[in-house]
Amino acid sequence: MDAMSAKARTQHLQEMQEVHWDLVIIGGGITGAGILLDAASRGLRVLLLEKHDFAWGTSSRSTKLIHGGLRYLKQMEIGLVREVGKERAIVYQNARHIVRPEKMLLPIIKDGSLGKASSSIGLWVYDWLADVNEEEKRKMLSKEETLRAEPRLNRDILVGGGMYYEYRTDDARLTIEIIKKAAEFGGRALNYCEVTGFSYENGKISGVHIRDTPNGRTFSIASKCVVNATGPWVDQVRKLDEDVLRGKTLRLTKGVHLVIPREKLDLNQSVYFDVPGDGRMIFCIPRDEVVYMGTTDTDYTDSIDDPGINGRDVAYILKAVNRMFPDANLMDDDVISTWAGLRPLIHEEGKSPSELSRKDEIFISKTGLISIAGGKLTGYRKMASRIIKEIRKRNEQYKIGRAIGKSQTKEIRVAGNVFGSEQEMDAFRKGLQADYPAFHEQAKPLFEKYGANTRLILSSAKEVMEHRDIPQKDAAHYAEIKYGIEHEMVRTLSDFCIRRTGMLYFEPTRMSRELEKFAGVMQEILGWDHPRKAKEIQNVRTAYNSVMAFS
């Protein structure tokens, strides 16, 4: 049975209790996934535990960009920009099917924070720090050239522009593909498994207490080292270990994104622009039939599990976008979906949310619990390397009992990526079209999620069509869901509709139309009864109502 199969959950739970792990990671977001891959590829016995689904928190609710953080140059975060700028190319190389080059237009406006000269210098420094290749280096544009690139910009405030490159991704899919690759190296991961406390031996953490959330069973597992990589929940987990938090703590800020139909704002490329007066900048990013836009940056102190979106958040983004694209005239009714994510930043007295550093930091408690917070999606690999470095440095305490070599993740391609070049990827896509002509429409969107594993899905879909009298679209749906259950630990309808496919955010109409069908497939494969099926459908509808609750 596949190590990432939801159908093997009983076996997974049994294995967890039988092994004395070298390392247990709490948190199934991008940071935890990166640590899992780094540790597993170095030969450690490592287990990742997530209380909800993988990428359930911030790692499915980011701006979905692999980028260097151009605006952090204004804060003189030179080291951060250099590191994540260089990491962009590595993440792209290792995850080609889900990390795509994205042309980005930076309009220079009359009352903006960057003028022509400072924009030119800033973009040049950005390219230099990130060691950008020649064809992707910045190009400065006149006002008329900028309008030719994007005719819908507000010509009354436009001065000029700059064109540069970032990379667009699917944050949740990147997370799951990293976890799947770690499983190939012997790493283990389990979703819906909550850490409720710690075991101790001679005053040091020696394991964790677990609650299996689907059935409420509790048990304990042994581990020589425990890493807390829970993002916004880092301080909550630290409190399980300490009565009073010592040293630095988190300051959570909320980032909101809106999704509109592309017909309402049909951009030629992504646009990244100033919001006059508050130092923020807004992305507008085309993605298939929609454009998503954001983000806000406000302090957040409410429920971490359910960061809400209010009318102020929506009004702020729409006002900024309408100012930059006055003929769009966007209104609340144009919004078809939203999401809100929390940034787990390190608290610094006297600084506004936008001024806080995005650098990651590591905290180590007296009992040996290692916690990591801060950081950016793009820097997940470096964050993982720093964690393993800390474990190596303190190996006398943790007594791993085996050599911990250098990180290999710079060269490790994530699951689904077997491509050394764009040409290899194009050839593979053409091969799919030739080998599975009946699934011509489904091949491209599947490939953009699953890469080389699309062949497994389409082969399965072909078998389904041969044995059932159903259209190719339904056969493809069946095969995709089956693949998710057997290879990506999909346990719920929400797992599939939100984290594995992003339909809640980017295809809510299609999701609503097909929801009953999707639930029927999962019912058949997982053996749900009718009340469970109805509950799963209702959970997805509740999630959609929640992201639209601002109106």
PDB file of N, CA and C in Angstrom, residues 9 49 54 61 81 87 107 110 121 137 141 160 172 182 261 275 286-287 319 345 355 402 410 420 449 458 508 511 513:
ATOM      1  N   ARG A   9      -4.730   4.075   6.544  1.00  0.00           N
ATOM      2  CA  ARG A   9      -4.582   4.868   7.767  1.00  0.00           C
ATOM      3  C   ARG A   9      -4.339   4.009   9.009  1.00  0.00           C
ATOM      4  N   LEU A  49       3.290  15.291  11.442  1.00  0.00           N
ATOM      5  CA  LEU A  49       1.915  15.192  11.925  1.00  0.00           C
ATOM      6  C   LEU A  49       1.195  16.521  11.704  1.00  0.00           C
ATOM      7  N   PHE A  54      -3.028  18.538   5.156  1.00  0.00           N
ATOM      8  CA  PHE A  54      -1.792  19.165   4.714  1.00  0.00           C
ATOM      9  C   PHE A  54      -2.114  20.501   4.038  1.00  0.00           C
ATOM     10  N   ARG A  61      -3.167  29.522   1.586  1.00  0.00           N
ATOM     11  CA  ARG A  61      -3.839  30.826   1.612  1.00  0.00           C
ATOM     12  C   ARG A  61      -2.856  31.981   1.412  1.00  0.00           C
ATOM     13  N   VAL A  81      16.051  39.295   0.705  1.00  0.00           N
ATOM     14  CA  VAL A  81      15.779  39.381  -0.730  1.00  0.00           C
ATOM     15  C   VAL A  81      16.795  38.554  -1.515  1.00  0.00           C
ATOM     16  N   GLU A  87      16.529  31.536  -4.344  1.00  0.00           N
ATOM     17  CA  GLU A  87      15.754  30.309  -4.168  1.00  0.00           C
ATOM     18  C   GLU A  87      14.679  30.152  -5.247  1.00  0.00           C
ATOM     19  N   PRO A 107       3.729  49.321 -12.476  1.00  0.00           N
ATOM     20  CA  PRO A 107       3.441  50.691 -12.925  1.00  0.00           C
ATOM     21  C   PRO A 107       4.084  51.704 -11.981  1.00  0.00           C
ATOM     22  N   LYS A 110       2.285  58.701 -10.125  1.00  0.00           N
ATOM     23  CA  LYS A 110       2.673  60.036  -9.648  1.00  0.00           C
ATOM     24  C   LYS A 110       2.871  60.097  -8.139  1.00  0.00           C
ATOM     25  N   ILE A 121      16.498  51.505 -10.311  1.00  0.00           N
ATOM     26  CA  ILE A 121      17.580  51.024  -9.453  1.00  0.00           C
ATOM     27  C   ILE A 121      17.111  49.828  -8.627  1.00  0.00           C
ATOM     28  N   LYS A 137      15.611  39.528 -17.034  1.00  0.00           N
ATOM     29  CA  LYS A 137      16.012  40.752 -16.349  1.00  0.00           C
ATOM     30  C   LYS A 137      15.035  41.886 -16.635  1.00  0.00           C
ATOM     31  N   LEU A 141      10.104  50.865 -18.882  1.00  0.00           N
ATOM     32  CA  LEU A 141       9.193  51.263 -19.948  1.00  0.00           C
ATOM     33  C   LEU A 141       8.779  52.728 -19.789  1.00  0.00           C
ATOM     34  N   GLY A 160       5.266  55.753 -15.899  1.00  0.00           N
ATOM     35  CA  GLY A 160       6.064  54.784 -16.658  1.00  0.00           C
ATOM     36  C   GLY A 160       5.869  53.415 -16.054  1.00  0.00           C
ATOM     37  N   ALA A 172      -0.592  24.993  -2.054  1.00  0.00           N
ATOM     38  CA  ALA A 172      -1.009  23.725  -1.447  1.00  0.00           C
ATOM     39  C   ALA A 172      -0.471  22.535  -2.237  1.00  0.00           C
ATOM     40  N   ALA A 182       9.129  13.246  -0.110  1.00  0.00           N
ATOM     41  CA  ALA A 182       9.742  12.809   1.144  1.00  0.00           C
ATOM     42  C   ALA A 182       9.380  11.362   1.444  1.00  0.00           C
ATOM     43  N   PRO A 261     -14.009  37.108 -11.984  1.00  0.00           N
ATOM     44  CA  PRO A 261     -13.916  36.541 -13.339  1.00  0.00           C
ATOM     45  C   PRO A 261     -12.957  37.361 -14.193  1.00  0.00           C
ATOM     46  N   VAL A 275      -0.264  51.162  -3.313  1.00  0.00           N
ATOM     47  CA  VAL A 275      -1.470  51.733  -2.728  1.00  0.00           C
ATOM     48  C   VAL A 275      -1.037  53.025  -2.038  1.00  0.00           C
ATOM     49  N   PRO A 286      -3.544  37.161 -13.209  1.00  0.00           N
ATOM     50  CA  PRO A 286      -4.440  36.335 -14.020  1.00  0.00           C
ATOM     51  C   PRO A 286      -4.115  34.849 -13.821  1.00  0.00           C
ATOM     52  N   ARG A 287      -5.154  34.037 -13.730  1.00  0.00           N
ATOM     53  CA  ARG A 287      -4.974  32.591 -13.621  1.00  0.00           C
ATOM     54  C   ARG A 287      -6.147  31.930 -14.324  1.00  0.00           C
ATOM     55  N   LYS A 319     -11.039  49.232  -3.876  1.00  0.00           N
ATOM     56  CA  LYS A 319     -10.746  50.662  -4.071  1.00  0.00           C
ATOM     57  C   LYS A 319      -9.383  50.842  -4.732  1.00  0.00           C
ATOM     58  N   LEU A 345       4.530  36.262  11.945  1.00  0.00           N
ATOM     59  CA  LEU A 345       5.714  37.114  11.986  1.00  0.00           C
ATOM     60  C   LEU A 345       6.230  37.249  13.417  1.00  0.00           C
ATOM     61  N   GLU A 355       5.747  46.725   8.295  1.00  0.00           N
ATOM     62  CA  GLU A 355       7.170  46.959   8.571  1.00  0.00           C
ATOM     63  C   GLU A 355       7.861  45.758   9.203  1.00  0.00           C
ATOM     64  N   ARG A 402      23.044   8.576  14.380  1.00  0.00           N
ATOM     65  CA  ARG A 402      23.485   8.338  13.001  1.00  0.00           C
ATOM     66  C   ARG A 402      24.050   9.634  12.447  1.00  0.00           C
ATOM     67  N   LYS A 410      18.679  20.825  -2.869  1.00  0.00           N
ATOM     68  CA  LYS A 410      18.880  21.730  -4.005  1.00  0.00           C
ATOM     69  C   LYS A 410      18.697  20.992  -5.327  1.00  0.00           C
ATOM     70  N   GLY A 420      13.893  17.942 -16.890  1.00  0.00           N
ATOM     71  CA  GLY A 420      15.097  18.737 -16.760  1.00  0.00           C
ATOM     72  C   GLY A 420      15.047  20.043 -17.510  1.00  0.00           C
ATOM     73  N   LYS A 449      -1.419  20.230 -12.265  1.00  0.00           N
ATOM     74  CA  LYS A 449      -1.508  19.866 -10.848  1.00  0.00           C
ATOM     75  C   LYS A 449      -0.579  18.702 -10.496  1.00  0.00           C
ATOM     76  N   LEU A 458      -4.663   9.431 -16.056  1.00  0.00           N
ATOM     77  CA  LEU A 458      -5.334   9.205 -17.345  1.00  0.00           C
ATOM     78  C   LEU A 458      -5.394   7.728 -17.698  1.00  0.00           C
ATOM     79  N   PRO A 508     -15.293  28.014  -8.338  1.00  0.00           N
ATOM     80  CA  PRO A 508     -16.402  27.718  -7.414  1.00  0.00           C
ATOM     81  C   PRO A 508     -17.686  27.290  -8.115  1.00  0.00           C
ATOM     82  N   MET A 511     -17.208  23.703  -9.132  1.00  0.00           N
ATOM     83  CA  MET A 511     -17.215  22.903  -7.908  1.00  0.00           C
ATOM     84  C   MET A 511     -18.636  22.651  -7.429  1.00  0.00           C
ATOM     85  N   ARG A 513     -21.364  22.759  -9.132  1.00  0.00           N
ATOM     86  CA  ARG A 513     -22.102  21.949 -10.104  1.00  0.00           C
ATOM     87  C   ARG A 513     -21.755  20.459  -9.984  1.00  0.00           C
TER      88      ARG A 513
END
